[in-house]
PDB file of C-alpha atoms in Angstrom:
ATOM      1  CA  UNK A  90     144.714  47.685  93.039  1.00 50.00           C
ATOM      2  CA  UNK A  91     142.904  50.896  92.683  1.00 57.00           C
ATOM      3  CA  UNK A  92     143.810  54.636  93.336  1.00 61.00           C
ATOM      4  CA  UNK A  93     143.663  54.920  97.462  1.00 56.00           C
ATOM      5  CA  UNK A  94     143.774  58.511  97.023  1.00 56.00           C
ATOM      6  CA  UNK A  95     140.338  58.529  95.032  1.00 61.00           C
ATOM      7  CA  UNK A  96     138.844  57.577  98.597  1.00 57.00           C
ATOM      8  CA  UNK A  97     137.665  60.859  99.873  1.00 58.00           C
ATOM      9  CA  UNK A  98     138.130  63.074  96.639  1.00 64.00           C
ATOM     10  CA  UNK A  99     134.822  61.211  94.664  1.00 62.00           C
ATOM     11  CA  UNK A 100     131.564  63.246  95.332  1.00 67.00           C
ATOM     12  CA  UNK A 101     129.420  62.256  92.421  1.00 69.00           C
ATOM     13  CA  UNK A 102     125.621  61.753  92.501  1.00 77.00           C
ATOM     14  CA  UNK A 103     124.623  57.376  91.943  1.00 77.00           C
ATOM     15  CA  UNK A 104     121.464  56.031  91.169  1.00 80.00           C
ATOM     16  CA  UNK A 105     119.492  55.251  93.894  1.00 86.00           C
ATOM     17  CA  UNK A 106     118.312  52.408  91.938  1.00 88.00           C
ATOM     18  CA  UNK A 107     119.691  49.579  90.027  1.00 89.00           C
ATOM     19  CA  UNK A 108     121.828  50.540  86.941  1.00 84.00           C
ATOM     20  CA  UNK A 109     124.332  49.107  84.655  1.00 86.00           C
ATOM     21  CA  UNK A 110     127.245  51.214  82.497  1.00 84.00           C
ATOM     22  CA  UNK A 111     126.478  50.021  79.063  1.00 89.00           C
ATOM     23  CA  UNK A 112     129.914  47.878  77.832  1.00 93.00           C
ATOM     24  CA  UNK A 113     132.025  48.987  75.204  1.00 95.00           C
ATOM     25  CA  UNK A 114     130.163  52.114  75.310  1.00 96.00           C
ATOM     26  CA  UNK A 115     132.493  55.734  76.064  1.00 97.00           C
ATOM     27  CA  UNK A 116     131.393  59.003  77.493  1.00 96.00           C
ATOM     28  CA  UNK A 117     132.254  62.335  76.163  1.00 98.00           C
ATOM     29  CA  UNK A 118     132.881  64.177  79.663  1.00 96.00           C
ATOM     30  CA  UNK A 119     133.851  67.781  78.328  1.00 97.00           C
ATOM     31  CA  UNK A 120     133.103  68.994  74.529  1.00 98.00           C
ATOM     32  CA  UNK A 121     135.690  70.551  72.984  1.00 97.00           C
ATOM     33  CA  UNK A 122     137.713  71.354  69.285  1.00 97.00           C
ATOM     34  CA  UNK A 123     141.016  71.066  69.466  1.00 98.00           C
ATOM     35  CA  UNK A 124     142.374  68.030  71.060  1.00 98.00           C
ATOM     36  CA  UNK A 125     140.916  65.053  72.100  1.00 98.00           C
ATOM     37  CA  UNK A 126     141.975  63.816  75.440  1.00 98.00           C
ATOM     38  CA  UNK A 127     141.370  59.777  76.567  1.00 98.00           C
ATOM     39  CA  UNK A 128     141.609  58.290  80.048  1.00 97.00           C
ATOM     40  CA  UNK A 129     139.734  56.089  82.547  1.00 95.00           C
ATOM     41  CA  UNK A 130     139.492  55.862  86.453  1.00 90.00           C
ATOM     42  CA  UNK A 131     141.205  58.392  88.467  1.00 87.00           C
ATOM     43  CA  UNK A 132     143.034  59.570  85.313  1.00 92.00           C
ATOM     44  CA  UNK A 133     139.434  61.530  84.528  1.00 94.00           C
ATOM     45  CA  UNK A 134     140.138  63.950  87.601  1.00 93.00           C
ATOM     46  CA  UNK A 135     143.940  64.795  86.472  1.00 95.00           C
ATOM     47  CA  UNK A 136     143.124  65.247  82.835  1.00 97.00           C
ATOM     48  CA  UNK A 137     140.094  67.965  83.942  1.00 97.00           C
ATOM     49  CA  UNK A 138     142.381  69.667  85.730  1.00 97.00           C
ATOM     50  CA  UNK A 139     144.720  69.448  82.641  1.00 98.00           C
ATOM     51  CA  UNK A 140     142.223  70.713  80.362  1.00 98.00           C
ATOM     52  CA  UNK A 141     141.086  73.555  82.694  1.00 98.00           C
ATOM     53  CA  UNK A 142     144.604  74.646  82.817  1.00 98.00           C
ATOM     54  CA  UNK A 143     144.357  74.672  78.952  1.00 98.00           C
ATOM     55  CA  UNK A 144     141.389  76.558  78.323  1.00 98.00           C
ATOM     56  CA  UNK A 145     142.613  79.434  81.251  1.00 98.00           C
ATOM     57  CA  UNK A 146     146.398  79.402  80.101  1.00 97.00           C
ATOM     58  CA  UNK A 147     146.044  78.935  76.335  1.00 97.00           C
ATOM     59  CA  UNK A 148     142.278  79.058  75.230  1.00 97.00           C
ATOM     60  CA  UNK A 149     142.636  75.303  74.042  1.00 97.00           C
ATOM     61  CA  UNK A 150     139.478  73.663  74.084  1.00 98.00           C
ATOM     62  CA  UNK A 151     139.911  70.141  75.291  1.00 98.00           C
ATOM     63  CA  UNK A 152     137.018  67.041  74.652  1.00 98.00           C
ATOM     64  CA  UNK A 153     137.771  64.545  77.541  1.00 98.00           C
ATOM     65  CA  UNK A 154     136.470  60.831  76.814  1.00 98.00           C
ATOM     66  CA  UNK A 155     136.089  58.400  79.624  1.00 97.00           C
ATOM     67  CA  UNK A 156     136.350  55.107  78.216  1.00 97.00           C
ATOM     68  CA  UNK A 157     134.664  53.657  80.923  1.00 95.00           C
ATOM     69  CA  UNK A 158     135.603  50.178  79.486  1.00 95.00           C
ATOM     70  CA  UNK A 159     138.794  48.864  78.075  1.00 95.00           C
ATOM     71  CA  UNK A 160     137.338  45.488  77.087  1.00 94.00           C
ATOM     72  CA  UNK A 161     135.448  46.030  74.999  1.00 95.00           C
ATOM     73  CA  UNK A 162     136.566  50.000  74.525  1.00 97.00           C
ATOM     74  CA  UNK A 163     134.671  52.443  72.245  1.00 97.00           C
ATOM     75  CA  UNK A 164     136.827  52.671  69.095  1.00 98.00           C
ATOM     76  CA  UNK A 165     134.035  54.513  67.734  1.00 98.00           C
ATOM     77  CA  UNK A 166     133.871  57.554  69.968  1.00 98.00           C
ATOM     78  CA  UNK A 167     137.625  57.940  69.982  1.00 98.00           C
ATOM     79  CA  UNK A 168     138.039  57.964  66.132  1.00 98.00           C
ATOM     80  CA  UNK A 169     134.584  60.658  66.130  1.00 98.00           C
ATOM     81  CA  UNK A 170     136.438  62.811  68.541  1.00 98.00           C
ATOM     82  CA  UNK A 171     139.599  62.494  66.663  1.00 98.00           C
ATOM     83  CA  UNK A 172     138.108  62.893  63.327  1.00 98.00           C
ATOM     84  CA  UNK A 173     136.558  66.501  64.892  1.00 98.00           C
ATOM     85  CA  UNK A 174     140.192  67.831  67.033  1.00 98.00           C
ATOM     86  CA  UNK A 175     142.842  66.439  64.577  1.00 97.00           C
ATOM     87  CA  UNK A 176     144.836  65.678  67.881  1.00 98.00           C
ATOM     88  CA  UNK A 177     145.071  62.826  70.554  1.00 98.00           C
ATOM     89  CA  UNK A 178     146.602  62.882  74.272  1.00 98.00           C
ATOM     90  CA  UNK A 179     146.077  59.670  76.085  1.00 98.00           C
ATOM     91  CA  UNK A 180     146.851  59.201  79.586  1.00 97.00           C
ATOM     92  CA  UNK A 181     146.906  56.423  81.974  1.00 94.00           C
ATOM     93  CA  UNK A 182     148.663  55.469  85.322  1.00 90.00           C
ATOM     94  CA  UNK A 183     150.700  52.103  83.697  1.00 88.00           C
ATOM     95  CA  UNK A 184     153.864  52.102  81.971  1.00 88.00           C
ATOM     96  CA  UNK A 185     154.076  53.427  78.515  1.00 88.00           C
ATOM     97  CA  UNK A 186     155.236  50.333  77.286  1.00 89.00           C
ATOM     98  CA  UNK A 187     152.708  47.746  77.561  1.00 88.00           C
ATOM     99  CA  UNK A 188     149.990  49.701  79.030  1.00 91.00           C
ATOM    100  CA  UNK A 189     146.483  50.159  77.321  1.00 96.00           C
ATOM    101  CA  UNK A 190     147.573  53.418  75.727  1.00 96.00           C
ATOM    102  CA  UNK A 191     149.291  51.483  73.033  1.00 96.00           C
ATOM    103  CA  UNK A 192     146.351  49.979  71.794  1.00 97.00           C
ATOM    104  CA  UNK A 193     144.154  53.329  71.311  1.00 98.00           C
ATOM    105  CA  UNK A 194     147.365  54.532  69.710  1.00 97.00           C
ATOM    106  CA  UNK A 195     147.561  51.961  67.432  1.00 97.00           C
ATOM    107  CA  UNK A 196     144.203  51.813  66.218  1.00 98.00           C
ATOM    108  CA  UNK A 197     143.567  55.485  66.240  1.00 98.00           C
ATOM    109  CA  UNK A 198     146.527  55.571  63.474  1.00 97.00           C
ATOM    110  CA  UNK A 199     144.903  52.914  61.414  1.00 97.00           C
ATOM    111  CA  UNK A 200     141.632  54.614  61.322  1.00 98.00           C
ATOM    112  CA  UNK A 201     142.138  58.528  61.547  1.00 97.00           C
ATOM    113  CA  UNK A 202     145.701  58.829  59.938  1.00 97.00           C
ATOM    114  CA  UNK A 203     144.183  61.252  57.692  1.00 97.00           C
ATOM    115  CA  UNK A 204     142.565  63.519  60.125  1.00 97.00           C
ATOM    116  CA  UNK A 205     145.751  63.718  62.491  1.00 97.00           C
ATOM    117  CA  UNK A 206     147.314  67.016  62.687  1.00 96.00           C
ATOM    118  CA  UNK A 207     149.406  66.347  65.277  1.00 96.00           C
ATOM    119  CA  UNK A 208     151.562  63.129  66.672  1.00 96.00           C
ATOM    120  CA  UNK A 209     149.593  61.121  69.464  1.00 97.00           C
ATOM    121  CA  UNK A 210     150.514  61.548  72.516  1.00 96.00           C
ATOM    122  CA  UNK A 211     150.921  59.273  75.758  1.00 97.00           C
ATOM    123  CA  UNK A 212     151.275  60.324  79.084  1.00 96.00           C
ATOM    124  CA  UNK A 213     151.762  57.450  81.157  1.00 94.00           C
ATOM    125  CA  UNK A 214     153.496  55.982  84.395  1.00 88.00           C
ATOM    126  CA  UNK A 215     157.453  55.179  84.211  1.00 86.00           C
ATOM    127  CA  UNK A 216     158.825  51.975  82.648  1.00 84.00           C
ATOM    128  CA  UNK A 217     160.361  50.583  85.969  1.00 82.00           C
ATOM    129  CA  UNK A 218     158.732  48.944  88.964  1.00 81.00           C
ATOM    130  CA  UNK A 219     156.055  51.585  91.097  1.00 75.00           C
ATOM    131  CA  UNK A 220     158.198  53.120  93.794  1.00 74.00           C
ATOM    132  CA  UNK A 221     155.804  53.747  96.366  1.00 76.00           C
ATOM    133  CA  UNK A 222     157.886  56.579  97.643  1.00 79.00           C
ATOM    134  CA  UNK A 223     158.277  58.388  95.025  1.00 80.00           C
ATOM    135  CA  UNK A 224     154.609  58.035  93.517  1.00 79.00           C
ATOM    136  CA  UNK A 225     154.242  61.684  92.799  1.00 80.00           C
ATOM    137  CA  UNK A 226     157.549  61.519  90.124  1.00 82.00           C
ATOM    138  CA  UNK A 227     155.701  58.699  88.653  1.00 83.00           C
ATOM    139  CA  UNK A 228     152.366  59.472  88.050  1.00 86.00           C
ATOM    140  CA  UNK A 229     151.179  61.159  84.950  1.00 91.00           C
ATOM    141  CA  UNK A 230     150.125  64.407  86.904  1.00 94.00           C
ATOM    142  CA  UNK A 231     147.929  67.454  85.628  1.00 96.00           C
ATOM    143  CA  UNK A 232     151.258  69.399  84.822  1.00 95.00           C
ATOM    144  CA  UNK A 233     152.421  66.328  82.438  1.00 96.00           C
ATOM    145  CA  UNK A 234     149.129  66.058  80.874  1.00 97.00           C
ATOM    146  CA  UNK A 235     149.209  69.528  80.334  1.00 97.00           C
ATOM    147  CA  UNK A 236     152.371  69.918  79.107  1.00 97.00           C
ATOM    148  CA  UNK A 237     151.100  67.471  76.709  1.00 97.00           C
ATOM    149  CA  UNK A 238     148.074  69.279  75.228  1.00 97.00           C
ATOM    150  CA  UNK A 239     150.217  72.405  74.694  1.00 97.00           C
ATOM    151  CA  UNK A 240     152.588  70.088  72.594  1.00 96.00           C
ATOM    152  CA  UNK A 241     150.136  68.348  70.916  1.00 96.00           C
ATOM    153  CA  UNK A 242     148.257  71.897  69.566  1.00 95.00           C
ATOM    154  CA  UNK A 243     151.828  73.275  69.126  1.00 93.00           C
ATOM    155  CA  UNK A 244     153.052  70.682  66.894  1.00 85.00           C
ATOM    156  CA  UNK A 245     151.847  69.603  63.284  1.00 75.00           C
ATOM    157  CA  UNK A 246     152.385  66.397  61.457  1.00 64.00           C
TER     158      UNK A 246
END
């Protein structure tokens, strides 16, 4: 299932040609210094809204990394990006338990555990079935994500 909302918010410019989105391979979206943020899909519009709210609010600069691809995902970029911040906020629309988030977390640990200033962070969906009616309350919005960055800058290992 994908994101019916996303229907008449995407205005992005496409190839008018053939093209393919390399596998594996991550974009940097935003550059920034002091927290890295990762997401894919319609995650990448909440988390610039996030990050907007964190440069006006706070003056935190936020690099936002669209994995693009989960299999294979680009463990390289993420550890760069981490290796430069010090700090990592992922966020997805799944559970917390379970959902891809895990895995960056995981091997973001093993491979930057020295650079880490701060405790990762994951901003996810609820751990209980998707209540249609109450999709708002469960979907990591830009205030969660936010709330996130703050804590993430805030806080020190």
């Amino acid at each position: 299932m994908e994101p019916k909302w996303l229907y008449r918010t995407s205005v992005e410019e496409v190839p008018v040609g053939d093209y393919r989105i390399p596998l594996g391979e991550a974009e940097v979206i935003r550059e920034g210094s002091d927290v890295t943020i990762v997401g894919w899909g319609a995650q990448l519009q909440i988390l610039a809204k996030a990050a907007d709210m964190a440069m006006e609010k706070d003056g935190i600069s936020c690099e936002i990394i669209d994995l693009r691809t989960l299999t294979p995902w680009d463990e390289d970029a993420v550890c760069r990006s981490v290796e430069k911040t010090g700090r990592l906020v992922i966020s997805h629309e799944a559970p917390q338990h379970g959902g891809f988030g895990a895995e960056i977390s995981s091997t973001v640990q093993e491979k930057c555990f020295y650079h880490l200033q701060a405790p990762i962070q994951r901003i996810c969906g609820l751990d209980t079935p998707f209540p249609l009616i109450f999709e708002k309350l469960y979907m990591p919005d830009h205030l969660k994500n936010y709330e996130a960055i703050v804590s993430s800058v805030n806080e020190s290992c």
